[in-house]
Amino acid sequence: MSTHFHPNVRLKAQRYELHESNVRLKLTVVSTVGFGDQINKEDSYQPIVDYIDAQFEAYLQEELKIKRSIFNYHDTRIHVCLYIISPTGHSLKTLDLLTMKSLDSKVNIIPLIGKADSISKTELQQFKRKLISELVSNGVRIYQFPTDDEAVSQINAVMNGHLPFAVVGSTEEVKIGNKMVKARQYPWGTVQVENENHCDFVKLREMLICTNMEDLIEQTHACHYELYRRRRLQEMGFRDIDPENKPVSLQEAYETKRREFYLELQRREEEMRQKFVQRVKEKEAVLKEAEQRIQAKFEHLMLMHQEEKQKLEKKRKALEEEIALFNMKKANAELLQTKPTVSTPVSLKRDKDRKNSSFT
């Protein structure tokens, strides 16, 4: 059961094995968890489309193998889409129309009205007619039960008139009479899931499993898968006829595609080479410009260095001259201090007079 709090749509596959008498049926049910719960519902259907395409692609890859085993291959292709519509009683939502329009070329769509016990039978019939009218007017193709087989043509024609089926679901069992049945209990009564007077669940089950199961599988393979296969092979370059409407063999188609691929590869290589050369040139121009800026800056610094060196050289010479002058003055001073003192007669007389006066 969906909690309606999923940020995006994810697909959950559950496998069942049904047994009835000597018949064994492997059934895979894929539920779209979180579909329509997002605020932005623009791409809500894309994960469903991608999932269906992925199953087609897996089958195609198995077919293209040299040694294939289709008979033993577990076919996971979706054979029918049960699209449940809310019982609004008004009209289809835009999301419903967009989703079914995107899926009608990929899967057999059978529209269902869910919770059909929430509206009256009169409103239900009016709602069915309105839904069919909207689907037709919007070009949405739904699965029609085949009427070309006489064995089932009558019942299928009647069932086509009941589309879309109105269904009620329940996981609870209620005792009705002497047996337990799937049903929903309300204060005003009980709605039985398998009572055809209450809903179309039994009609749906009979149409899917008993009457038209083989046709659903055949429609999937012959129509929807074939359309996907044709488109994919065309994308790979395979054609049945050439431009002159002549038949083309598989070998010719392969050789043509191989040549196209080789030419495209050469074109891309040349394009990448040109881009590489262009980028190298651009990078060289940037590096050259940076080199010129660095060279100009270097020359400017060298000029400043030379000027500073000349200034320092002048200061050095001036200091050397001052030092030389200082040393010369110092030498002269030392020379004067080391010269001997010579006494004159006048000075000797003065010394003698000084001594005599000291004795008197």
PDB file of N, CA and C in Angstrom, residues 262-280:
ATOM      1  N   TYR A 262      32.076   4.821 -39.359  1.00  0.00           N
ATOM      2  CA  TYR A 262      33.483   5.154 -39.558  1.00  0.00           C
ATOM      3  C   TYR A 262      33.646   6.613 -39.990  1.00  0.00           C
ATOM      4  N   LEU A 263      32.801   7.060 -40.913  1.00  0.00           N
ATOM      5  CA  LEU A 263      32.858   8.460 -41.348  1.00  0.00           C
ATOM      6  C   LEU A 263      32.514   9.406 -40.210  1.00  0.00           C
ATOM      7  N   GLU A 264      31.515   9.036 -39.425  1.00  0.00           N
ATOM      8  CA  GLU A 264      31.142   9.870 -38.282  1.00  0.00           C
ATOM      9  C   GLU A 264      32.268   9.920 -37.264  1.00  0.00           C
ATOM     10  N   LEU A 265      32.932   8.764 -37.083  1.00  0.00           N
ATOM     11  CA  LEU A 265      34.065   8.725 -36.160  1.00  0.00           C
ATOM     12  C   LEU A 265      35.188   9.620 -36.646  1.00  0.00           C
ATOM     13  N   GLN A 266      35.478   9.565 -37.955  1.00  0.00           N
ATOM     14  CA  GLN A 266      36.518  10.435 -38.513  1.00  0.00           C
ATOM     15  C   GLN A 266      36.147  11.906 -38.359  1.00  0.00           C
ATOM     16  N   ARG A 267      34.869  12.214 -38.619  1.00  0.00           N
ATOM     17  CA  ARG A 267      34.413  13.606 -38.493  1.00  0.00           C
ATOM     18  C   ARG A 267      34.589  14.103 -37.056  1.00  0.00           C
ATOM     19  N   ARG A 268      34.220  13.243 -36.108  1.00  0.00           N
ATOM     20  CA  ARG A 268      34.354  13.653 -34.710  1.00  0.00           C
ATOM     21  C   ARG A 268      35.820  13.793 -34.308  1.00  0.00           C
ATOM     22  N   GLU A 269      36.654  12.871 -34.816  1.00  0.00           N
ATOM     23  CA  GLU A 269      38.081  12.973 -34.510  1.00  0.00           C
ATOM     24  C   GLU A 269      38.658  14.276 -35.053  1.00  0.00           C
ATOM     25  N   GLU A 270      38.293  14.616 -36.297  1.00  0.00           N
ATOM     26  CA  GLU A 270      38.773  15.866 -36.887  1.00  0.00           C
ATOM     27  C   GLU A 270      38.249  17.073 -36.110  1.00  0.00           C
ATOM     28  N   GLU A 271      36.992  16.998 -35.720  1.00  0.00           N
ATOM     29  CA  GLU A 271      36.405  18.091 -34.941  1.00  0.00           C
ATOM     30  C   GLU A 271      37.123  18.245 -33.598  1.00  0.00           C
ATOM     31  N   MET A 272      37.402  17.114 -32.950  1.00  0.00           N
ATOM     32  CA  MET A 272      38.120  17.163 -31.678  1.00  0.00           C
ATOM     33  C   MET A 272      39.539  17.677 -31.875  1.00  0.00           C
ATOM     34  N   ARG A 273      40.191  17.268 -32.994  1.00  0.00           N
ATOM     35  CA  ARG A 273      41.542  17.747 -33.273  1.00  0.00           C
ATOM     36  C   ARG A 273      41.566  19.258 -33.483  1.00  0.00           C
ATOM     37  N   GLN A 274      40.583  19.758 -34.258  1.00  0.00           N
ATOM     38  CA  GLN A 274      40.496  21.198 -34.495  1.00  0.00           C
ATOM     39  C   GLN A 274      40.277  21.954 -33.184  1.00  0.00           C
ATOM     40  N   LYS A 275      39.387  21.396 -32.353  1.00  0.00           N
ATOM     41  CA  LYS A 275      39.140  22.037 -31.056  1.00  0.00           C
ATOM     42  C   LYS A 275      40.400  22.034 -30.203  1.00  0.00           C
ATOM     43  N   PHE A 276      41.125  20.894 -30.253  1.00  0.00           N
ATOM     44  CA  PHE A 276      42.359  20.809 -29.467  1.00  0.00           C
ATOM     45  C   PHE A 276      43.389  21.824 -29.949  1.00  0.00           C
ATOM     46  N   VAL A 277      43.570  21.911 -31.297  1.00  0.00           N
ATOM     47  CA  VAL A 277      44.521  22.875 -31.860  1.00  0.00           C
ATOM     48  C   VAL A 277      44.125  24.297 -31.482  1.00  0.00           C
ATOM     49  N   GLN A 278      42.823  24.594 -31.582  1.00  0.00           N
ATOM     50  CA  GLN A 278      42.346  25.927 -31.239  1.00  0.00           C
ATOM     51  C   GLN A 278      42.617  26.256 -29.772  1.00  0.00           C
ATOM     52  N   ARG A 279      42.358  25.272 -28.911  1.00  0.00           N
ATOM     53  CA  ARG A 279      42.582  25.508 -27.476  1.00  0.00           C
ATOM     54  C   ARG A 279      44.071  25.661 -27.181  1.00  0.00           C
ATOM     55  N   VAL A 280      44.916  24.883 -27.899  1.00  0.00           N
ATOM     56  CA  VAL A 280      46.361  25.014 -27.712  1.00  0.00           C
ATOM     57  C   VAL A 280      46.822  26.402 -28.138  1.00  0.00           C
TER      58      VAL A 280
END
